[in-house]
Short mmCIF file of C-alpha atoms and ligand atoms in Angstrom, two decimals:
data_model
loop_
_atom_site.label_atom_id
_atom_site.label_comp_id
_atom_site.label_asym_id
_atom_site.label_seq_id
_atom_site.Cartn_x
_atom_site.Cartn_y
_atom_site.Cartn_z
CA MET K 783 -27.49 -26.41 16.11
CA LEU K 784 -29.89 -24.57 18.33
CA PHE K 785 -29.30 -21.24 20.08
CA VAL K 786 -30.46 -20.15 23.53
CA SER K 787 -30.46 -16.88 25.31
CA THR K 788 -27.79 -16.09 27.96
CA ARG K 789 -30.71 -15.18 30.23
CA GLY K 790 -32.43 -18.45 29.77
CA GLN K 791 -35.87 -17.15 29.35
CA SER K 792 -36.50 -17.41 25.53
CA PRO K 793 -37.15 -20.56 23.37
CA ALA K 794 -34.26 -22.27 21.51
CA VAL K 795 -34.14 -21.09 17.86
CA GLY K 796 -32.19 -21.91 14.80
CA LEU K 797 -29.38 -19.89 13.46
CA SER K 798 -31.30 -17.96 10.83
CA ALA K 799 -33.92 -16.92 13.43
CA ALA K 800 -31.13 -15.88 15.91
CA ILE K 801 -29.51 -13.83 13.23
CA ALA K 802 -32.78 -12.24 12.16
CA ALA K 803 -33.66 -11.34 15.76
CA GLY K 804 -30.32 -9.99 16.86
CA LEU K 805 -31.16 -9.78 20.54
CA ALA K 806 -33.18 -12.63 22.28
CA PRO K 807 -36.71 -11.75 23.24
CA ASP K 808 -35.81 -11.94 26.98
CA GLY K 809 -33.12 -9.18 26.46
CA GLY K 810 -30.24 -11.73 26.47
CA LEU K 811 -27.69 -12.66 23.79
CA TYR K 812 -27.93 -15.80 21.74
CA VAL K 813 -25.33 -18.54 22.41
CA PRO K 814 -25.12 -22.13 21.20
CA GLN K 815 -27.38 -24.47 23.22
CA ALA K 816 -24.14 -26.72 23.39
CA LEU K 817 -20.71 -25.67 22.06
CA PRO K 818 -19.38 -28.11 19.52
CA ALA K 819 -16.52 -30.22 20.88
CA ALA K 820 -12.96 -28.90 20.36
CA ARG K 821 -11.64 -30.63 17.12
CA THR K 822 -8.34 -30.68 15.35
CA LEU K 823 -8.67 -28.11 12.69
CA GLN K 824 -6.48 -27.29 9.55
CA ALA K 825 -6.13 -23.99 8.01
CA GLY K 826 -7.95 -23.78 4.67
CA ALA K 827 -6.42 -22.64 1.42
CA ASN K 828 -7.53 -19.03 2.44
CA LEU K 829 -9.50 -17.10 5.04
CA ALA K 830 -12.85 -17.94 3.40
CA ALA K 831 -12.24 -21.67 3.38
CA THR K 832 -11.09 -21.75 6.96
CA ALA K 833 -14.19 -19.71 8.03
CA SER K 834 -16.44 -22.22 6.16
CA GLU K 835 -14.95 -25.17 7.90
CA LEU K 836 -14.83 -23.59 11.36
CA LEU K 837 -18.42 -22.38 11.15
CA ALA K 838 -20.01 -25.47 9.55
CA PRO K 839 -21.24 -26.88 12.93
CA PHE K 840 -23.00 -23.62 13.81
CA PHE K 841 -24.88 -23.75 10.42
CA ALA K 842 -25.71 -27.43 10.63
CA GLY K 843 -29.61 -28.14 10.15
CA ASP K 844 -30.19 -24.42 9.39
CA GLY K 845 -31.57 -23.02 6.04
CA LEU K 846 -28.40 -21.26 5.49
CA GLN K 847 -26.28 -24.47 5.78
CA ASP K 848 -25.89 -24.91 1.89
CA GLU K 849 -25.09 -21.16 1.58
CA LEU K 850 -22.21 -21.08 4.11
CA ALA K 851 -19.42 -21.41 1.58
CA ALA K 852 -20.88 -18.66 -0.69
CA ILE K 853 -21.40 -16.35 2.44
CA CYS K 854 -17.87 -16.87 3.49
CA GLY K 855 -16.60 -16.27 -0.11
CA SER K 856 -18.34 -12.96 -0.45
CA ALA K 857 -17.60 -11.75 3.15
CA PHE K 858 -13.99 -12.77 3.41
CA ASP K 859 -12.52 -11.42 0.24
CA PHE K 860 -9.77 -9.34 1.76
CA PRO K 861 -6.74 -10.62 3.84
CA ALA K 862 -5.89 -10.38 7.52
CA PRO K 863 -2.15 -10.72 7.57
CA LEU K 864 0.09 -11.55 10.55
CA LEU K 865 3.39 -9.48 10.40
CA PRO K 866 6.33 -9.48 12.76
CA LEU K 867 7.08 -6.43 14.77
CA ALA K 868 10.46 -5.36 15.71
CA THR K 869 10.48 -7.17 19.20
CA ALA K 870 11.37 -10.89 18.82
CA GLY K 871 8.26 -12.98 18.97
CA ASP K 872 5.80 -9.94 18.69
CA HIS K 873 3.36 -9.59 15.81
CA VAL K 874 0.64 -7.50 14.56
CA LEU K 875 -2.55 -9.22 13.11
CA GLU K 876 -3.86 -6.55 10.69
CA LEU K 877 -7.65 -6.72 10.53
CA PHE K 878 -8.08 -3.27 8.68
CA HIS K 879 -7.85 -4.23 5.00
CA GLY K 880 -11.52 -4.14 4.51
CA PRO K 881 -13.68 -1.41 2.87
CA THR K 882 -13.81 0.95 5.93
CA ALA K 883 -10.34 -0.05 7.36
CA ALA K 884 -11.54 -1.55 10.68
CA PHE K 885 -12.16 -5.13 11.74
CA LYS K 886 -15.84 -4.54 11.88
CA ASP K 887 -16.01 -4.98 8.22
CA PHE K 888 -15.53 -8.65 8.68
CA GLY K 889 -18.61 -9.06 10.84
CA ALA K 890 -20.89 -6.44 9.06
CA ARG K 891 -20.06 -8.15 5.64
CA PHE K 892 -20.84 -11.62 6.94
CA LEU K 893 -24.15 -10.45 8.58
CA ALA K 894 -25.24 -8.67 5.42
CA GLN K 895 -24.68 -11.84 3.28
CA CYS K 896 -26.63 -13.87 5.86
CA LEU K 897 -29.65 -11.47 6.20
CA SER K 898 -29.88 -11.12 2.39
CA ARG K 899 -30.26 -14.86 2.07
CA LEU K 900 -33.12 -15.20 4.68
CA PRO K 901 -36.50 -16.05 3.22
CA ARG K 902 -38.82 -13.11 2.80
CA PRO K 903 -42.12 -12.42 1.24
CA ALA K 904 -41.57 -11.51 -2.39
CA GLY K 905 -40.79 -7.79 -3.01
CA GLN K 906 -40.56 -6.88 0.71
CA PRO K 907 -37.10 -5.54 1.62
CA LEU K 908 -35.68 -5.89 5.15
CA THR K 909 -34.76 -2.44 6.54
CA ILE K 910 -31.88 -2.40 8.99
CA VAL K 911 -31.77 0.59 11.43
CA VAL K 912 -28.42 1.59 12.85
CA ALA K 913 -27.57 4.22 15.33
CA THR K 914 -23.85 4.95 15.25
CA SER K 915 -21.18 7.01 16.91
CA GLY K 916 -18.98 6.50 13.79
CA ASP K 917 -17.28 3.18 13.13
CA THR K 918 -20.03 0.68 13.26
CA GLY K 919 -22.24 2.53 10.91
CA ALA K 920 -19.61 2.97 8.37
CA ALA K 921 -18.92 -0.75 8.32
CA VAL K 922 -22.58 -1.64 8.15
CA ALA K 923 -23.10 0.89 5.33
CA ALA K 924 -20.33 -0.29 3.33
CA ALA K 925 -21.21 -3.99 3.89
CA PHE K 926 -24.80 -3.66 3.05
CA HIS K 927 -24.45 -1.26 -0.02
CA GLN K 928 -26.19 -2.77 -3.00
CA VAL K 929 -26.90 -6.05 -1.33
CA PRO K 930 -30.20 -7.30 -2.77
CA GLY K 931 -33.27 -7.24 -0.49
CA LEU K 932 -31.83 -5.04 2.09
CA GLU K 933 -32.32 -1.37 2.89
CA VAL K 934 -30.28 0.47 5.62
CA VAL K 935 -31.31 3.69 7.69
CA VAL K 936 -28.17 5.06 9.41
CA LEU K 937 -28.68 7.58 12.21
CA TYR K 938 -25.69 9.56 13.46
CA PRO K 939 -25.35 12.64 15.72
CA ASP K 940 -24.80 15.69 13.56
CA GLY K 941 -21.51 17.39 14.33
CA ARG K 942 -20.37 14.70 16.79
CA VAL K 943 -18.54 12.27 14.48
CA SER K 944 -15.36 13.09 12.71
CA PRO K 945 -15.52 14.63 9.19
CA ARG K 946 -14.02 11.61 7.79
CA GLN K 947 -16.56 9.41 9.48
CA ALA K 948 -19.48 11.59 8.47
CA HIS K 949 -18.30 11.30 4.86
CA GLN K 950 -18.10 7.48 5.04
CA LEU K 951 -21.65 7.32 6.37
CA GLY K 952 -23.20 9.57 3.72
CA CYS K 953 -21.33 8.61 0.66
CA LEU K 954 -22.91 5.47 -0.55
CA GLY K 955 -26.48 6.22 -1.61
CA ASP K 956 -28.57 3.60 -3.40
CA ASN K 957 -30.13 1.40 -0.60
CA ILE K 958 -28.25 3.31 2.32
CA HIS K 959 -30.16 6.10 3.72
CA THR K 960 -28.23 8.41 5.99
CA TYR K 961 -29.68 10.81 8.52
CA LYS K 962 -27.75 13.29 10.48
CA VAL K 963 -29.77 13.69 13.77
CA ALA K 964 -29.97 16.95 15.69
CA GLY K 965 -28.95 15.33 18.87
CA SER K 966 -26.69 13.04 20.62
CA PHE K 967 -25.67 9.38 19.94
CA ASP K 968 -28.05 8.44 22.86
CA ASP K 969 -30.88 10.12 21.06
CA CYS K 970 -30.13 8.22 17.79
CA GLN K 971 -29.90 4.95 19.63
CA ALA K 972 -33.23 5.60 21.54
CA MET K 973 -34.96 6.38 18.15
CA ALA K 974 -33.55 3.16 16.59
CA LYS K 975 -34.84 1.09 19.57
CA GLN K 976 -38.25 2.70 19.43
CA ALA K 977 -38.49 1.70 15.64
CA LEU K 978 -37.45 -1.82 16.42
CA ALA K 979 -40.19 -2.16 19.11
CA ASP K 980 -42.80 -0.49 16.90
CA THR K 981 -44.96 -3.57 15.81
CA ALA K 982 -47.63 -1.55 14.15
CA LEU K 983 -44.98 -0.07 11.79
CA GLN K 984 -43.25 -3.40 11.31
CA ALA K 985 -46.58 -5.08 10.14
CA HIS K 986 -45.88 -3.46 6.65
CA LYS K 987 -42.09 -2.42 7.18
CA PRO K 988 -39.95 -5.31 8.54
CA LEU K 989 -37.10 -3.92 10.44
CA SER K 990 -33.97 -5.39 12.03
CA SER K 991 -30.74 -4.24 13.64
CA ALA K 992 -27.04 -4.88 12.96
CA ASN K 993 -25.45 -4.20 16.32
CA SER K 994 -22.32 -5.79 17.69
CA ILE K 995 -24.32 -8.30 19.80
CA SER K 996 -25.59 -10.11 16.67
CA LEU K 997 -24.44 -13.72 16.26
CA GLY K 998 -24.14 -12.87 12.70
CA ARG K 999 -21.29 -10.52 13.50
CA LEU K 1000 -19.71 -12.42 16.42
CA LEU K 1001 -19.40 -15.89 14.75
CA PRO K 1002 -17.35 -14.77 11.67
CA GLN K 1003 -14.87 -12.88 13.78
CA MET K 1004 -13.57 -16.37 14.90
CA ALA K 1005 -12.38 -16.84 11.38
CA TYR K 1006 -9.31 -14.59 11.28
CA TYR K 1007 -7.99 -15.82 14.57
CA ALA K 1008 -8.52 -19.45 13.30
CA HIS K 1009 -6.84 -19.01 9.96
CA THR K 1010 -3.86 -17.11 11.46
CA ALA K 1011 -3.31 -19.27 14.55
CA LEU K 1012 -3.62 -22.63 12.50
CA ALA K 1013 -1.10 -21.20 9.92
CA HIS K 1014 1.22 -20.12 12.64
CA GLN K 1015 1.16 -23.38 14.29
CA ALA K 1016 1.76 -25.29 11.08
CA ALA K 1017 4.77 -22.91 10.42
CA THR K 1018 6.38 -22.86 13.87
CA GLY K 1019 4.90 -25.64 16.02
CA ARG K 1020 3.84 -23.02 18.53
CA PRO K 1021 0.51 -21.61 19.66
CA LEU K 1022 -0.19 -17.79 19.19
CA ASN K 1023 -1.00 -15.69 22.24
CA LEU K 1024 -3.17 -12.54 21.76
CA VAL K 1025 -3.74 -9.01 23.04
CA VAL K 1026 -7.04 -7.74 21.81
CA PRO K 1027 -8.18 -4.08 21.95
CA THR K 1028 -11.48 -4.33 23.88
CA GLY K 1029 -14.79 -2.29 24.03
CA ASN K 1030 -17.97 -4.34 23.92
CA LEU K 1031 -15.74 -7.65 24.02
CA GLY K 1032 -17.05 -8.86 20.68
CA ASN K 1033 -13.64 -9.13 18.97
CA ALA K 1034 -12.14 -10.88 22.11
CA MET K 1035 -15.15 -13.03 22.61
CA ALA K 1036 -14.67 -14.40 19.19
CA ALA K 1037 -11.13 -15.33 19.97
CA VAL K 1038 -12.08 -17.01 23.24
CA LEU K 1039 -14.79 -18.99 21.28
CA ALA K 1040 -12.28 -19.90 18.62
CA ARG K 1041 -9.91 -21.31 21.26
CA ALA K 1042 -12.69 -23.42 22.85
CA LEU K 1043 -13.32 -24.98 19.45
CA GLY K 1044 -9.80 -26.10 19.17
CA VAL K 1045 -7.91 -23.23 17.55
CA PRO K 1046 -4.33 -23.18 18.80
CA LEU K 1047 -4.47 -19.93 20.68
CA GLY K 1048 -2.63 -19.57 24.00
CA ARG K 1049 -3.33 -16.76 26.37
CA ILE K 1050 -5.88 -14.09 25.39
CA ALA K 1051 -5.20 -10.71 27.17
CA LEU K 1052 -7.73 -7.72 26.98
CA ALA K 1053 -6.58 -4.25 26.53
CA THR K 1054 -9.13 -1.51 27.30
CA ASN K 1055 -8.87 2.25 27.25
CA ALA K 1056 -9.58 4.23 30.45
CA ASN K 1057 -13.05 2.58 30.58
CA ALA K 1058 -11.72 -0.12 33.07
CA VAL K 1059 -14.77 -2.04 33.98
CA LEU K 1060 -13.20 -5.29 32.75
CA PRO K 1061 -9.64 -4.79 34.16
CA ALA K 1062 -11.41 -4.03 37.57
CA PHE K 1063 -13.50 -7.19 37.50
CA PHE K 1064 -10.42 -9.49 36.41
CA ALA K 1065 -8.49 -7.78 39.26
CA GLY K 1066 -10.94 -9.16 41.74
CA GLY K 1067 -13.58 -6.42 41.94
CA ASP K 1068 -17.35 -6.88 41.35
CA TYR K 1069 -18.52 -6.60 37.69
CA ALA K 1070 -19.64 -2.84 37.87
CA PRO K 1071 -20.83 -1.23 34.61
CA ALA K 1072 -20.32 2.50 34.52
CA ALA K 1073 -21.08 5.31 32.29
CA SER K 1074 -18.46 5.54 29.62
CA VAL K 1075 -15.74 8.14 29.52
CA ALA K 1076 -14.39 9.73 26.27
CA THR K 1077 -10.91 8.64 25.27
CA LEU K 1078 -8.58 8.81 22.22
CA ALA K 1079 -9.62 5.20 21.38
CA ASN K 1080 -13.27 6.23 21.01
CA ALA K 1081 -14.52 2.98 19.50
CA MET K 1082 -13.85 1.43 22.80
CA ASP K 1083 -15.48 3.89 24.93
CA VAL K 1084 -17.89 1.40 26.54
CA GLY K 1085 -18.88 1.35 30.19
CA ALA K 1086 -21.08 -1.86 30.03
CA PRO K 1087 -19.45 -4.37 27.75
CA SER K 1088 -22.39 -6.21 26.11
CA ASN K 1089 -20.67 -9.48 25.48
CA PHE K 1090 -19.74 -10.10 28.99
CA GLU K 1091 -22.90 -12.10 29.42
CA ARG K 1092 -21.49 -14.47 26.70
CA LEU K 1093 -18.04 -14.75 28.68
CA GLN K 1094 -19.94 -15.63 31.77
CA TRP K 1095 -22.08 -18.21 30.05
CA LEU K 1096 -18.95 -19.85 28.49
CA TYR K 1097 -17.43 -20.28 32.05
CA GLY K 1098 -20.69 -21.58 33.55
CA GLY K 1099 -21.10 -18.47 35.67
CA ASP K 1100 -18.26 -19.38 37.86
CA VAL K 1101 -16.45 -16.13 38.66
CA SER K 1102 -13.24 -17.58 40.04
CA VAL K 1103 -12.75 -19.89 36.99
CA LEU K 1104 -13.51 -16.89 34.58
CA ARG K 1105 -10.98 -14.63 36.44
CA GLY K 1106 -8.20 -17.06 36.26
CA GLN K 1107 -8.51 -17.20 32.48
CA PHE K 1108 -7.71 -13.63 31.47
CA ILE K 1109 -5.35 -10.86 31.71
CA ALA K 1110 -7.12 -7.53 31.44
CA ARG K 1111 -5.45 -4.07 31.57
CA SER K 1112 -6.44 -0.46 31.10
CA VAL K 1113 -4.34 2.01 29.11
CA ASP K 1114 -5.14 5.77 29.56
CA ASP K 1115 -4.83 8.65 26.98
CA ALA K 1116 -1.43 9.54 28.02
CA GLN K 1117 -0.22 6.18 27.66
CA ILE K 1118 -1.75 5.78 24.23
CA GLN K 1119 -0.08 9.03 23.03
CA ALA K 1120 3.22 7.92 24.37
CA VAL K 1121 3.27 4.51 22.90
CA ILE K 1122 2.21 5.86 19.40
CA ALA K 1123 4.98 8.40 19.46
CA ARG K 1124 7.75 6.13 20.88
CA ARG K 1125 6.99 3.15 18.67
CA TYR K 1126 7.09 5.28 15.50
CA ARG K 1127 10.34 7.01 16.65
CA GLU K 1128 12.19 3.76 17.56
CA GLN K 1129 10.78 1.20 15.20
CA GLY K 1130 9.00 3.00 12.53
CA GLU K 1131 5.77 1.32 13.52
CA VAL K 1132 2.47 3.22 13.34
CA PHE K 1133 -0.61 2.15 15.29
CA CYS K 1134 -4.25 3.56 15.59
CA PRO K 1135 -5.17 4.61 19.20
CA HIS K 1136 -7.16 1.35 19.73
CA THR K 1137 -4.30 -0.91 18.67
CA ALA K 1138 -1.93 1.19 20.69
CA CYS K 1139 -3.79 0.15 23.83
CA ALA K 1140 -2.90 -3.47 22.97
CA VAL K 1141 0.73 -2.62 22.09
CA ALA K 1142 1.19 -0.89 25.53
CA VAL K 1143 -0.22 -4.02 27.29
CA LEU K 1144 2.06 -6.42 25.34
CA GLU K 1145 5.00 -4.17 26.26
CA GLN K 1146 4.03 -4.49 29.90
CA LEU K 1147 3.54 -8.24 29.73
CA ARG K 1148 6.95 -8.65 28.13
CA ASN K 1149 8.59 -6.49 30.65
CA GLU K 1150 7.01 -8.48 33.52
CA GLY K 1151 7.81 -11.74 32.07
CA ILE K 1152 4.28 -12.79 31.81
CA ALA K 1153 4.68 -12.84 28.13
CA GLN K 1154 7.79 -15.12 28.19
CA ALA K 1155 10.79 -15.23 25.89
CA GLY K 1156 10.13 -17.87 23.25
CA GLN K 1157 6.38 -17.32 23.29
CA ASP K 1158 4.81 -15.72 20.16
CA TRP K 1159 2.31 -12.96 20.81
CA ALA K 1160 0.17 -10.82 18.43
CA VAL K 1161 -1.67 -7.63 18.97
CA ALA K 1162 -4.95 -7.42 16.94
CA ALA K 1163 -4.78 -4.18 14.99
CA THR K 1164 -8.43 -3.22 14.80
CA ALA K 1165 -8.27 -0.12 12.56
CA HIS K 1166 -5.87 1.52 10.09
CA PRO K 1167 -4.11 4.48 11.78
CA ALA K 1168 -5.23 6.81 8.87
CA LYS K 1169 -8.76 6.45 10.20
CA PHE K 1170 -7.68 8.33 13.29
CA GLU K 1171 -5.36 10.74 11.63
CA ALA K 1172 -6.24 13.64 14.00
CA VAL K 1173 -4.80 11.61 16.98
CA VAL K 1174 -2.05 9.83 15.22
CA GLU K 1175 -0.49 12.38 12.66
CA PRO K 1176 0.54 15.04 15.37
CA LEU K 1177 2.22 12.41 17.37
CA ILE K 1178 4.34 10.93 14.56
CA GLY K 1179 4.88 14.19 12.80
CA ARG K 1180 3.84 13.23 9.37
CA GLU K 1181 0.84 12.63 7.14
CA LEU K 1182 -0.43 9.11 6.71
CA ALA K 1183 -1.54 7.76 3.41
CA VAL K 1184 -5.19 6.61 3.36
CA PRO K 1185 -5.67 2.92 2.32
CA PRO K 1186 -7.06 2.59 -1.22
CA ALA K 1187 -10.48 1.05 -0.22
CA LEU K 1188 -11.14 4.07 2.26
CA ALA K 1189 -9.73 6.61 -0.19
CA ALA K 1190 -12.27 5.36 -2.74
CA LEU K 1191 -15.16 5.91 -0.44
CA LEU K 1192 -13.85 9.43 0.58
CA ALA K 1193 -13.55 10.35 -3.05
CA ARG K 1194 -17.42 9.84 -3.50
CA PRO K 1195 -19.73 12.83 -2.75
CA ALA K 1196 -21.56 12.54 0.41
CA HIS K 1197 -25.06 13.44 1.66
CA ALA K 1198 -27.05 13.07 4.71
CA GLU K 1199 -30.69 14.19 5.40
CA PRO K 1200 -31.16 16.33 8.54
CA LEU K 1201 -33.56 14.75 11.11
CA ALA K 1202 -35.12 15.93 14.29
CA ALA K 1203 -34.06 14.00 17.43
CA ALA K 1204 -37.66 12.57 17.85
CA TYR K 1205 -39.01 9.22 17.05
CA ALA K 1206 -41.94 10.81 15.16
CA ALA K 1207 -39.62 12.16 12.56
CA LEU K 1208 -37.90 8.79 12.06
CA ARG K 1209 -41.19 6.97 11.81
CA GLU K 1210 -42.38 9.38 9.03
CA GLN K 1211 -39.27 8.67 6.99
CA LEU K 1212 -39.69 4.82 7.52
CA GLN K 1213 -43.37 5.02 6.42
CA GLY K 1214 -42.67 7.11 3.44
C1 PLP B 2310 -15.28 -1.61 17.64
C2 PLP B 2310 -13.87 -1.29 17.88
C3 PLP B 2310 -13.15 -1.86 18.88
C4 PLP B 2310 -13.68 -2.64 20.04
O1 PLP B 2310 -14.15 -3.93 19.59
P1 PLP B 2310 -15.20 -4.70 20.51
O2 PLP B 2310 -15.57 -5.81 19.75
O3 PLP B 2310 -16.34 -3.79 20.88
O4 PLP B 2310 -14.48 -5.02 21.89
C5 PLP B 2310 -11.74 -1.74 18.99
N1 PLP B 2310 -11.11 -1.01 17.93
C6 PLP B 2310 -11.81 -0.50 16.92
C7 PLP B 2310 -11.10 0.36 15.87
C8 PLP B 2310 -13.13 -0.65 16.83
O5 PLP B 2310 -13.93 0.02 15.78
#
């Protein structure tokens, strides 16, 4: 399979090249030149087997083709269980059983396994530069830790991530190099971008990125939807409908792609926080990216959802067709707090602030009859509530147990090197 840019100005490339590049040279996002036809799929023995089967057409003809099963085996070594909620027909798809207790572990681990297998001159590691406001960097650092042939440089804004997040970023060591930058997240991102554009530096120090627009993170996210929906249909005869907490639209886009490939998913509803660019568009407004506003669901504080270009591509640029396909709703901080507190009080259910957006939207859809009685719906639970204990614990009035994988990370000593918010400072480190 070949991949082209959503902006149409870059040559078609194979999967390995698209994964290595991240962004296409024309600034667009890589998409398949032609989507494989929808086919009848069967859930494999486990998540890794389903992933391998679903992703095979995307790897056909690429150098990584024969490695696909091994990549999936290494990346998908933790479960994504679908559990019933108290309301009849409602479920939660728990995507937080990986090393950093968020769904980004799936994509980051798959990307690391792909990148480590790309051919490279002997003895020359590939260095991944990541700017993070918290969650992404932690998933990438954990996924790439001790993977042969890869080095990681993490930049985070000093004092502007939670103490628990800072700890996760700095506790790995070995091939993970963590810098606390005396500046904002935007400074970190600007420094990373400058490094990735520095061809003189890259002549002797090859660099790459691991951000959420990479195909190597998007494609594997289809796997948990496929495995779950296929198993659900085999057990009940019914498709599964979804509500996905949405920021950059990577997770939801994976569900949309999986459905296009024949996975038995019904409707896909998008739940955003107060950053309501997508709900405004789907309600009939123009697509109007805006500066992001800070919310309690901070991993979704996105004012310009990068994967929107892929959604437009999938629907052939026809806005009215695209609009008809989705429900998208915005949930503000007061609603997030209310739903977390009430669901705990009434049902004993605990959700992270991001998942709570999806729970609030599913409640609305049930109340309005859009999610009909007899239909099965699932909210994608994107993070474990204990990752956002400062928000969740006061609302439910008790402490949350930290999941074992995350607790193991938090038990390690952590260290981050201070770095000035200037590209020259980063360049010196990269050269050294
Ligand atoms: C990144 C993230 C999201 C948003 O996912 P997108 O793919 O950017 O839409 C939602 N919840 C959590 C916990 C996240 O870390």
